XYZ file of C-alpha atoms in Angstrom:
613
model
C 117.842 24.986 255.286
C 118.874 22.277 252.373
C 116.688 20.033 250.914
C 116.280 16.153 250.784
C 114.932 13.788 248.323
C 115.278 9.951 247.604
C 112.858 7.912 244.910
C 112.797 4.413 244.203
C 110.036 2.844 241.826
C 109.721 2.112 238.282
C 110.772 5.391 236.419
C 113.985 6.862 235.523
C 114.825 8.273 238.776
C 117.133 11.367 237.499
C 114.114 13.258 236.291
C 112.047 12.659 239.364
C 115.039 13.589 241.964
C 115.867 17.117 239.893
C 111.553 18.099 240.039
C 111.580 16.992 243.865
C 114.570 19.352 244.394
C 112.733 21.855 242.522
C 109.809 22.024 245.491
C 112.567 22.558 248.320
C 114.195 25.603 246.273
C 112.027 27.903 248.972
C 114.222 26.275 251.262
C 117.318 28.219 250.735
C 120.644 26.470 249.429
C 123.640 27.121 247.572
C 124.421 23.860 245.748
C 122.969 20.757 244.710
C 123.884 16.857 243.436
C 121.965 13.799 242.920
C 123.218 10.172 243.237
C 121.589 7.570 240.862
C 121.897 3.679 241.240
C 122.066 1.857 238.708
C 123.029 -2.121 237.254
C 126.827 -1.330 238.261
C 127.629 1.136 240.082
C 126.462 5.049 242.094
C 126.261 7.494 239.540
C 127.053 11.266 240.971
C 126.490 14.411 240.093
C 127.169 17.665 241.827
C 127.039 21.463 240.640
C 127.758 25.104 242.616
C 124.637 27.183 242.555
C 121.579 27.182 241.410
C 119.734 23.593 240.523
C 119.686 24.991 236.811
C 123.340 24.601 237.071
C 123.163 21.189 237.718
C 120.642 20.242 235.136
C 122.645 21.599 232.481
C 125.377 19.207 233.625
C 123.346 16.335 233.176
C 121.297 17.253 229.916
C 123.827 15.895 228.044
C 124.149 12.435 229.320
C 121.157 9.437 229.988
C 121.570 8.403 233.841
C 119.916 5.328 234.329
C 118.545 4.021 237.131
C 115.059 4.012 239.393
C 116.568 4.290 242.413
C 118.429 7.892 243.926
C 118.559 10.579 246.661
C 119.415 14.097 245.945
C 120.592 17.314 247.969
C 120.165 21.289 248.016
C 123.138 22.727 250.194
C 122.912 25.290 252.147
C 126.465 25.950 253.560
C 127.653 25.106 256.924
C 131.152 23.423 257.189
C 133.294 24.334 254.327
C 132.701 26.765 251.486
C 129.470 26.034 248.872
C 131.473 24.218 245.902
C 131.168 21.541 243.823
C 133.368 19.146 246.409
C 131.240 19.525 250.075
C 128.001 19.898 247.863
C 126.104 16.475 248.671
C 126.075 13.317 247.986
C 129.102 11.785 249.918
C 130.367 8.625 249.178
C 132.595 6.204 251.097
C 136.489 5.948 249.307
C 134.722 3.063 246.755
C 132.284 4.739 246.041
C 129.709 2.172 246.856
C 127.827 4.144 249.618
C 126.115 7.352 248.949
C 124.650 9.614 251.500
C 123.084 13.348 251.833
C 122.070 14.598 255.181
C 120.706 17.660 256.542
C 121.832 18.677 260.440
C 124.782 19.583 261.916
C 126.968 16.655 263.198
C 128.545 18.163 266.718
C 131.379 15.103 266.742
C 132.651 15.375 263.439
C 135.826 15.997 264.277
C 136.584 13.426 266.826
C 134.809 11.061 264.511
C 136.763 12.538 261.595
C 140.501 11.957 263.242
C 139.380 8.430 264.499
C 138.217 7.549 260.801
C 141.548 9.062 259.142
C 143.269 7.063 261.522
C 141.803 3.842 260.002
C 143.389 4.984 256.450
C 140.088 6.876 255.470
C 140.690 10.014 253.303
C 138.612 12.889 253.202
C 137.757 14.845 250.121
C 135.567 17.722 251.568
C 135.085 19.990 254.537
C 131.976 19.088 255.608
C 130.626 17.296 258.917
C 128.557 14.825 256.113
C 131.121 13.306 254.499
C 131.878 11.279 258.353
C 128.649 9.804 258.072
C 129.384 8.251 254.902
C 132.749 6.722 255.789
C 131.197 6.155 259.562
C 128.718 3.639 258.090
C 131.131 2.190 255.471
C 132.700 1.766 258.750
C 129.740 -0.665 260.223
C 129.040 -2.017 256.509
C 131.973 -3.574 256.550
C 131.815 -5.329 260.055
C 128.139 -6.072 259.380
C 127.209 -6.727 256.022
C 123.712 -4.933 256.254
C 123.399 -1.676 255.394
C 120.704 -1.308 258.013
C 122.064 -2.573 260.615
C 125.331 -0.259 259.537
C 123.198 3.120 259.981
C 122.115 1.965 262.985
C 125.277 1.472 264.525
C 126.404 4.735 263.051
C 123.607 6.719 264.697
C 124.492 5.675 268.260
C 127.643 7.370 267.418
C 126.519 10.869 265.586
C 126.196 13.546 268.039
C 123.394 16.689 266.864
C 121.346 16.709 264.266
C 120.919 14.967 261.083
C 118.112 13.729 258.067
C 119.454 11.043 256.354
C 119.453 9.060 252.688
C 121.713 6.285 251.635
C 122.118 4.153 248.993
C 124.335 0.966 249.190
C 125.285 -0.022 245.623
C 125.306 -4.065 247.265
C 121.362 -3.267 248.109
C 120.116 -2.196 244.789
C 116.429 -2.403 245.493
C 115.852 0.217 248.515
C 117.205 3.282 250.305
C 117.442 3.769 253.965
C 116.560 7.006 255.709
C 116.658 7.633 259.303
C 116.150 11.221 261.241
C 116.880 12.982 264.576
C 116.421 16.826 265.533
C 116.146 17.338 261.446
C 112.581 16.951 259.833
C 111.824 13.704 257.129
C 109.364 12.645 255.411
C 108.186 9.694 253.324
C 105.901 9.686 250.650
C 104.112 6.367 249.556
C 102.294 4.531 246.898
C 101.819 1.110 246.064
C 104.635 1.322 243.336
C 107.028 3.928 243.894
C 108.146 5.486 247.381
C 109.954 8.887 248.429
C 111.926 10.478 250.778
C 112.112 14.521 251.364
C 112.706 16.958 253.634
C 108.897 18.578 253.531
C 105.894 17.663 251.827
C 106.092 19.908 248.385
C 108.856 18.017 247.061
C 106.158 14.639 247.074
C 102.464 16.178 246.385
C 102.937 15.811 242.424
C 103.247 11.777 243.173
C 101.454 10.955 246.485
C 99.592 12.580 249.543
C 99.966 9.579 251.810
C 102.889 10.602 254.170
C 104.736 8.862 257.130
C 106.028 11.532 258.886
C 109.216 10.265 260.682
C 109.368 10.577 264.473
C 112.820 11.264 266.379
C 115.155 8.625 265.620
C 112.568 6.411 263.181
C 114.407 4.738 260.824
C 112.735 4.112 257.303
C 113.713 1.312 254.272
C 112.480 2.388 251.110
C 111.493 -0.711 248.384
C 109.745 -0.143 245.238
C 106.722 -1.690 246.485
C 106.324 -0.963 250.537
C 108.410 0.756 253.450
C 109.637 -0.474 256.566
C 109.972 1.187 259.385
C 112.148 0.814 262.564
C 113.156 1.976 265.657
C 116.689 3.205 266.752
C 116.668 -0.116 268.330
C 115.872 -1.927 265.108
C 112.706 -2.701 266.603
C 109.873 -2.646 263.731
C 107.185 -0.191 264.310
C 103.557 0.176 262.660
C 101.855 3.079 261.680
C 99.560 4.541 259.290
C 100.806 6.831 256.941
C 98.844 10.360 256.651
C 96.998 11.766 253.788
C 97.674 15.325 253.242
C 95.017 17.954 251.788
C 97.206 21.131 251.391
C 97.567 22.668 248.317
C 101.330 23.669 247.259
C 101.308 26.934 248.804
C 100.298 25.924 252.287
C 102.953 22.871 251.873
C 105.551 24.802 251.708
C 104.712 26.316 254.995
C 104.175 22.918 256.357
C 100.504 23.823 257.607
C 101.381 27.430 258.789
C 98.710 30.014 257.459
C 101.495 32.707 256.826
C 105.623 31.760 256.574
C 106.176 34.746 259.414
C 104.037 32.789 261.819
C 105.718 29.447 261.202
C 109.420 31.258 261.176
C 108.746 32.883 264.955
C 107.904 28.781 265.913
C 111.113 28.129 264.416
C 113.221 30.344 266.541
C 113.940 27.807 269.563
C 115.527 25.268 266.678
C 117.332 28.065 265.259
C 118.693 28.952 268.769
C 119.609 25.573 269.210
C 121.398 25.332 266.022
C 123.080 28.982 266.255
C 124.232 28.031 269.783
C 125.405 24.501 269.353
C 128.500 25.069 267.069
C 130.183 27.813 269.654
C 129.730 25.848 272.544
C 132.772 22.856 274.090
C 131.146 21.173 276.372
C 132.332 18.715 279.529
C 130.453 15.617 280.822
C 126.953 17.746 279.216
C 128.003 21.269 280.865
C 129.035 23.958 278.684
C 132.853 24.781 280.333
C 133.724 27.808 277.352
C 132.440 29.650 273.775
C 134.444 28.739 270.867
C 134.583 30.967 267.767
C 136.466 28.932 264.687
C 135.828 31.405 262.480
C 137.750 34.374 264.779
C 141.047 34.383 265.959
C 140.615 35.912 269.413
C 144.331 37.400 269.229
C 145.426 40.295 271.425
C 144.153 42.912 268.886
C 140.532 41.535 269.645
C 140.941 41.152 273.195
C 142.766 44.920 273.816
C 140.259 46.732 271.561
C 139.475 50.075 272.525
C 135.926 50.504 270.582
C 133.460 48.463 269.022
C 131.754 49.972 265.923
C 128.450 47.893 265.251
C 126.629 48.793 262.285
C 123.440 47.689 260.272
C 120.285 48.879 258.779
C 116.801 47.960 259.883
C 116.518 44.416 262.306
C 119.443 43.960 262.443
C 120.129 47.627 263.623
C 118.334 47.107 266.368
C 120.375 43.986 266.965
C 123.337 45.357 267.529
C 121.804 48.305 269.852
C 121.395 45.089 272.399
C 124.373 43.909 271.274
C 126.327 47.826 272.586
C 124.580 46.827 275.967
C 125.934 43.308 276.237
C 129.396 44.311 274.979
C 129.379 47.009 277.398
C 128.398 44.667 280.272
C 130.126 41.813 280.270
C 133.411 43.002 278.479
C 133.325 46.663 279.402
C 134.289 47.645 276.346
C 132.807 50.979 274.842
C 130.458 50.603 271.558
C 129.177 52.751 268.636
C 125.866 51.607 267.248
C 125.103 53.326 263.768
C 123.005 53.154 260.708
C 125.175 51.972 257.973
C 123.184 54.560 255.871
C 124.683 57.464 257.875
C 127.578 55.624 259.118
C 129.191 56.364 255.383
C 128.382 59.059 254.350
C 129.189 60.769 257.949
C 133.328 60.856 257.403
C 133.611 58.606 260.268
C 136.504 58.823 262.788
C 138.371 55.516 262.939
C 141.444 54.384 265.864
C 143.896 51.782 265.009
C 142.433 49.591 267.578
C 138.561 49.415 266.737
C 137.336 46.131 265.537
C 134.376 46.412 263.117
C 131.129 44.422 263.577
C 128.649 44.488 260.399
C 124.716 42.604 260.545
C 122.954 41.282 257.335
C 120.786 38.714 257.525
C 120.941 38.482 253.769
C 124.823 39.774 253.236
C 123.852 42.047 250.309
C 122.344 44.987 252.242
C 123.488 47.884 249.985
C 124.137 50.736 252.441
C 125.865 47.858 255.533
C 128.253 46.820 252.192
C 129.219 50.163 251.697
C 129.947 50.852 255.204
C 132.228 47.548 255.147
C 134.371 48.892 252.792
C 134.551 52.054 254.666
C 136.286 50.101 257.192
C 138.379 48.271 255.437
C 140.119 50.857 253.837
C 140.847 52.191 256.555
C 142.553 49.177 258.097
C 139.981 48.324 260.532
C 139.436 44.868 260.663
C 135.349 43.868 259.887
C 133.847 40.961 261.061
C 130.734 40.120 259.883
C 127.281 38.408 261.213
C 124.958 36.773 258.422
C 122.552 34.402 257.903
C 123.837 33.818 253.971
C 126.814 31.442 252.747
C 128.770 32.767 250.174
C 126.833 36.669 250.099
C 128.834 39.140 249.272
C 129.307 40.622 253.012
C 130.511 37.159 253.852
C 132.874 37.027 251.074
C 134.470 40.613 251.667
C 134.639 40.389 255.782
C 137.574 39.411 258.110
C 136.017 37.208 260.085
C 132.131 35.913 259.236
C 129.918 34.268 261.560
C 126.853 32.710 260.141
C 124.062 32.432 262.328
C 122.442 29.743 260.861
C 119.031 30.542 261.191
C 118.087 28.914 257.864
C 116.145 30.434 255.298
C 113.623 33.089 256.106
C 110.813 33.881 253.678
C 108.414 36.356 255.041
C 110.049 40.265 254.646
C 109.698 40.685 258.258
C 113.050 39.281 260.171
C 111.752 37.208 263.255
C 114.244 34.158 263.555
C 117.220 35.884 261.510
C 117.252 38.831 264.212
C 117.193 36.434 267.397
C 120.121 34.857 266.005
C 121.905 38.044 265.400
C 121.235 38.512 269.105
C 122.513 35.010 269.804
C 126.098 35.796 268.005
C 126.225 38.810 269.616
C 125.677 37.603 273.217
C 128.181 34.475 272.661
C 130.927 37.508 271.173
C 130.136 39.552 274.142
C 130.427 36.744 276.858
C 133.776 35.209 274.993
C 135.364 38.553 274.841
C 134.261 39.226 278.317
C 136.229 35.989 279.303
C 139.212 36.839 277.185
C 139.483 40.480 278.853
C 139.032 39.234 282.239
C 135.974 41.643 282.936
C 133.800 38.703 283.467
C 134.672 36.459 286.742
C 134.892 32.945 285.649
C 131.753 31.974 287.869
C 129.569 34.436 286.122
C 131.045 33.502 282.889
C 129.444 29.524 283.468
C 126.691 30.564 285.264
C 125.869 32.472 281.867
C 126.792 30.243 279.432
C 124.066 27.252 281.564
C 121.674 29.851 280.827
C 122.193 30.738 277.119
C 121.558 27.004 276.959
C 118.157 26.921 278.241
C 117.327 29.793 275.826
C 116.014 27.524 273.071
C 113.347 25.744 275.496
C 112.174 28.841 277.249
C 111.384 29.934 273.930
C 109.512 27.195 273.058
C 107.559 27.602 275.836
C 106.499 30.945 274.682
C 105.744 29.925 271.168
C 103.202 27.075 272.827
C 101.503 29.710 274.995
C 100.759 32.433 272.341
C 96.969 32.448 272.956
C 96.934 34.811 275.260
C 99.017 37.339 272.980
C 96.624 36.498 270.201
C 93.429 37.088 272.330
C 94.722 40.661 273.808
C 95.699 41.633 269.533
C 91.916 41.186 268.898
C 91.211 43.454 271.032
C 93.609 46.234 270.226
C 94.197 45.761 266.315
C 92.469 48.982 266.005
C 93.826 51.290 268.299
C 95.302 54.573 266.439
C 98.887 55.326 268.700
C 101.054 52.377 269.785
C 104.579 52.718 272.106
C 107.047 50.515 272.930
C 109.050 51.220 276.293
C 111.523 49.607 278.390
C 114.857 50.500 280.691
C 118.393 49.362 279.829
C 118.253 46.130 277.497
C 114.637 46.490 277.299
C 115.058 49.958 275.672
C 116.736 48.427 272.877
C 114.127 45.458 272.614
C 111.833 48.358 272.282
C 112.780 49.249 268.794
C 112.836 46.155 267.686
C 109.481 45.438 268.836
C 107.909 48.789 267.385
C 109.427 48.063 264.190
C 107.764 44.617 263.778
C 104.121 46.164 264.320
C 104.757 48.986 261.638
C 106.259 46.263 259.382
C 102.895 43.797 259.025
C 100.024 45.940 260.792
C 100.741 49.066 259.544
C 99.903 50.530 262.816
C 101.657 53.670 263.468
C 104.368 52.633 266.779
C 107.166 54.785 268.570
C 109.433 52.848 270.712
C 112.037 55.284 273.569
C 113.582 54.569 276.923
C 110.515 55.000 278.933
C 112.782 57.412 281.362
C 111.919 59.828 278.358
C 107.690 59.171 278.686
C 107.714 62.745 279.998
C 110.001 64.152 278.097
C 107.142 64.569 275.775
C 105.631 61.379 274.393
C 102.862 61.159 277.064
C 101.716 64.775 275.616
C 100.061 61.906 273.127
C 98.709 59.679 275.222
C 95.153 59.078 275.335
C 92.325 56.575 275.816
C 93.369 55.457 271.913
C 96.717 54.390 272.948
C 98.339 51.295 273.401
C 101.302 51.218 275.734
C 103.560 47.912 275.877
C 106.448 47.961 278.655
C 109.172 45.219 278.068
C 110.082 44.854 282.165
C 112.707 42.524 282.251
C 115.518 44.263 283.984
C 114.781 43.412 287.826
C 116.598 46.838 289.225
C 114.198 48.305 286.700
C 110.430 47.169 288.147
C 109.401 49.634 290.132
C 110.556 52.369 288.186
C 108.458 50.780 284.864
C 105.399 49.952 287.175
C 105.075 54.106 287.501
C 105.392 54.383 283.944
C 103.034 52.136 283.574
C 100.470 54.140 286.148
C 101.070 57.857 284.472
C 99.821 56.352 280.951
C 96.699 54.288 282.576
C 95.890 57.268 284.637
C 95.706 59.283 281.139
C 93.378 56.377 279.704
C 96.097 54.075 278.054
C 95.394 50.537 277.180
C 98.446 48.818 278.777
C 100.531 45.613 278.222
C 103.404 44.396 280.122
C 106.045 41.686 278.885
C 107.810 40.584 281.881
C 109.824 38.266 283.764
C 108.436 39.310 286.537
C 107.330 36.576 289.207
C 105.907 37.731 291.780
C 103.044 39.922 290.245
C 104.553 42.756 290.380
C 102.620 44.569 287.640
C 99.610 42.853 287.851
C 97.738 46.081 289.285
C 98.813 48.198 287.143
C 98.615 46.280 283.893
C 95.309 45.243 281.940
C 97.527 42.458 280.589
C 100.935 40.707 281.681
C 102.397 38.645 279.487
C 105.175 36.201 281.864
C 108.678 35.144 280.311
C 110.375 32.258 281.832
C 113.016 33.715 284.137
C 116.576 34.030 282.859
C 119.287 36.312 283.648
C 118.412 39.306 282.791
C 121.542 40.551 280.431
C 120.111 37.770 278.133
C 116.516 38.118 278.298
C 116.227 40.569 274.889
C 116.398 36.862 273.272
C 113.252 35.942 274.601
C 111.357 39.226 275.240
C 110.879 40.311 271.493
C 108.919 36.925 270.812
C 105.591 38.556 272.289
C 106.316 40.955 270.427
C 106.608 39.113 267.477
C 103.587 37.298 267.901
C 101.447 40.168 268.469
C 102.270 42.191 265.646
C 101.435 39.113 263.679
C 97.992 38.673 264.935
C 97.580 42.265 264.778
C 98.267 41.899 261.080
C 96.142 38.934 260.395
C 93.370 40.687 262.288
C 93.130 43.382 260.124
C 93.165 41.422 257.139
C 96.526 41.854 256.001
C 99.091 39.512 254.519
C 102.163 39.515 256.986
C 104.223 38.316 254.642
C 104.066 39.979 252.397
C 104.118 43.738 253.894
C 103.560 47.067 251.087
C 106.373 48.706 249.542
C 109.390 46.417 251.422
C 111.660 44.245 250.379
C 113.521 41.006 252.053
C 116.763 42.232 251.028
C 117.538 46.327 250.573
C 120.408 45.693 247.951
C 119.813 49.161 246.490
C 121.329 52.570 248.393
């Protein structure tokens, strides 16, 4: 999500910014702008869209200068135009600054600054940061010691380049929570957000640590501390090829994008939450006005296609739960061409991680003309879902590259949990206690899912051993029945392995008629109520010769006799635990894939986005 880049050195730095910013396009944005210092003053240039858009503003004029930073947007405060694209400047125009992040505090910080006669020309949390360390510049003097003060006061995330038109000969850069790099040779230097945007010039690489600040010259780079401490370090050289760049290492984008999840948690989560003295007291929802037609309505109508589908078939059980409000889950594909029944009080709830899903569109304008109000979850600024909804939230997940949704759909689950708890609060269905005691666990969601990520061998060693195996099912209770489908879905996606997924109340309904010593059972057991009942499962399908996996939160062995392998969550309540019990999952339909040779990636005959009916 966006894209950084900063050059100083002996070439026209224009040139150099716009091919840097050409390497990030993978990233995902929806505008871009470049500031260029030169003898007199910071030249800057911004354009909506696509980075063609902004070279063809600039073709026409010579921008000199050897010394710039330069931005792809992707949209998070205020809408992707010309004004909150990046670079900010201070009111003179003498500071320049692009960021990446989220800054939690802009607000405070923003009515503190406009109370000291600063105006504000954009939307976005970024433009604070460039009047906060005009701010310090102007008690200081030093434009280093001016970001330093202003990081002690930024609360959440942010990658940062600045230019000082009164320091002409470097740029300072400085990260926390948001990944920088720096790129170095003896006579020209670089900053960027990931290695492709530097491998034409250099393969030496400083890879900034949490709150490292760097100073950029033509001819060296500094580095500090938040302190202001100098620190000394060697850079690295880098082998990779442009290709594996771009996934930072990772052999395969899906792979890298399921390690991503507990930052996109974290940065889903963070915006929705008001927090007191570092507990998290209520959910806040900017983009909804929780009026009385939102808190008195009578149905919920969820619909999507694919992922994020099965999304909102967890999301029917959270509603249901913690607001007690009833809640139709359909496929948008059927949902509009079914003459659907709609009640003057229904509110609407569409899922896209892309925002152009053809058949989820349609069903959005089913809905509206009929008067039913549509709110939409999305992972795209500006997509045409996003643009024709009530109400959007985005779920800020960043951009996802491989076809099969890992991060995108966790953070569908994440809007939907945070909707279902609010409106739980608002209808007075959810006792207060409950309602905190929730909310302190939805924040330790992002770490117990990084402690799954770093524990995947075990997932990886039971795939090679059942990559091959001709009849997979997915089964759970409650919540974990919906996690099913998700799960199954995955493995089809990449492996091509043939997978059912049901409420495992329904094993003898019929499906065990199939099961045999080439089956592969996986229970998702994280409903407590629900052990014993999935433990029998579990023994019916071994006694018939099943292989047999059990995801769990289990912690005190319950299926460890039954089960050739248990895979152990970290505990949470279980209403919430879908967010973490689909990362397994995940995982092992990935190695599955790469075991049989396959590109997960890049899966036959699908697309990233179904824009077509």
């Amino acid at each position: 999500m966006c894209g950084i880049v900063g050059y100083v050195g002996v070439k026209d730095a224009t040139p150099v910014l716009i091919n840097a910013l050409k390497k990030l396009e993978y990233r995902g944005y929806d505008s871009a702008g470049i500031a260029v210092l030169n003898d007199e003053e910071i030249i800057v240039r911004k354009a909506k869209g696509a980075l063609k858009f902004l070279e063809e503003k600039i073709a026409s004029e010579t921008i000199k200068g050897s010394l710039g930073i330069g931005h792809t947007r992707w949209a998070t405060h205020g809408e992707p135009n010309e004004i909150n694209a990046h670079p900010h400047t201070n009111v003179s125009g003498t500071i320049a600054v692009v960021h990446n992040g989220i800054i939690e505090n802009y607000t405070k910080l923003k009515a503190w600054l406009q109370s000291q006669g600063v105006i504000f020309k954009s939307q976005t949390d970024t433009e604070v940061v460039a009047h906060l360390i005009n701010y310090y510049y102007e008690e200081t003097g030093d434009i280093l010691k001016a970001v330093l003060n202003s990081m002690k006061k930024l609360e959440g995330s942010f990658a940062l380049g600045v230019l000082c038109r009164d320091f002409p000969d470097r740029i300072v850069a400085a990260r926390k929570d948001s990944p920088l790099i720096v790129g170095t040779t003896p006579n020209e230097n670089f900053i960027a957000s990931d290695v492709p945007a530097v491998l034409e010039y250099t393969r030496e690489i400083y890879f900034l640590e949490q709150k490292e600040i760097a100073v950029l010259y033509q001819d060296h780079v500094d580095l500090f501390n938040e302190d202001g401490a100098r620190i000394i370090k060697n850079p690295v050289h880098v082998d990779w090829d442009m290709s594996a760049a771009e996934k930072s290492g990772y052999p395969h984008f899906m792979i890298k994008e399921i390690e991503e999840q507990p930052k996109a948690f974290e940065d889903t989560l963070k915006p929705h939450l008001v927090m007191e003295n570092n507990t998290a007291v209520d959910i806040v929802f900017d983009e909804l006005d929780f009026n009385e037609d939102w808190k008195n309505a009578g149905r919920i109508i969820i619909t999507a296609c694919g992922t994020a589908y099965h999304a909102g078939v967890v999301g029917k059980y959270a509603f249901e739960k913690y607001a007690r409000v009833p809640v139709v889950v359909d496929v948008a594909s059927e949902f509009q061409y079914r003459d659907p029944v709609f009640m003057k009080d229904d509110v609407f709830v569409v899922i896209s991680q892309s925002g152009e899903t053809a058949d989820t569109l349609s069903a959005l304008r089913l809905a509206k003309k009929a008067g039913v109000k549509v709110i939409a979850i999305t992972n795209c600024v500006g997509s045409s879902i996003s643009r024709e909804a009530d109400s959007v939230i985005y779920t800020l997940a960043g951009p996802e590259i491989a076809v099969a949704s890992t991060k995108a759909y966790t953070t569908q689950l994440m809007c939907l949990y945070l909707l279902a708890l609010k409106l739980g609060k608002e209808r007075g269905t959810l006792p207060l206690e409950e309602y905190h005691s929730l909310l302190a666990q939805m924040r330790l969601i992002p770490e117990k899912a990084r402690q799954i990520v770093s524990k995947q061998e075990e997932i990886q060693k039971f795939a090679s051993t059942q990559f091959n195996k001709s009849k997979i099912f997915y089964i759970g209770r409650l919540f974990d029945s919906a996690s099913s489908l998700e799960s199954a879905l995955k493995l089809k996606e990449v492996s091509y392995m043939h997978c059912e997924a049901f409420a495992a109340g329904e094993l003898k309904h019929g499906p065990i008629a199939l099961v045999d010593s080439d089956t592969l059972v996986i229970a998702i057991a994280t409903q407590k109520p629900m052990y014993e009942k999935l433990a029998s499962n579990i023994l019916e399908v071994k006694a018939r010769n099943a292989s047999t996996m059990v995801i769990t939160q289990a912690q005190n062995g319950e299926f460890d006799q039954c089960a050739d392998t248990v895979i152990n969550l970290p505990e949470t309540d279980d209403g919430l635990a879908s967010m973490l019990s689909v990362i397994p999952a995940q995982l092992f339909a990935y190695y599955c894939s790469v075991f049989k040779g396959l590109d997960p990636d890049k899966p036959r005959n699908l697309a990233k986005s179904v824009t077509v009916e």
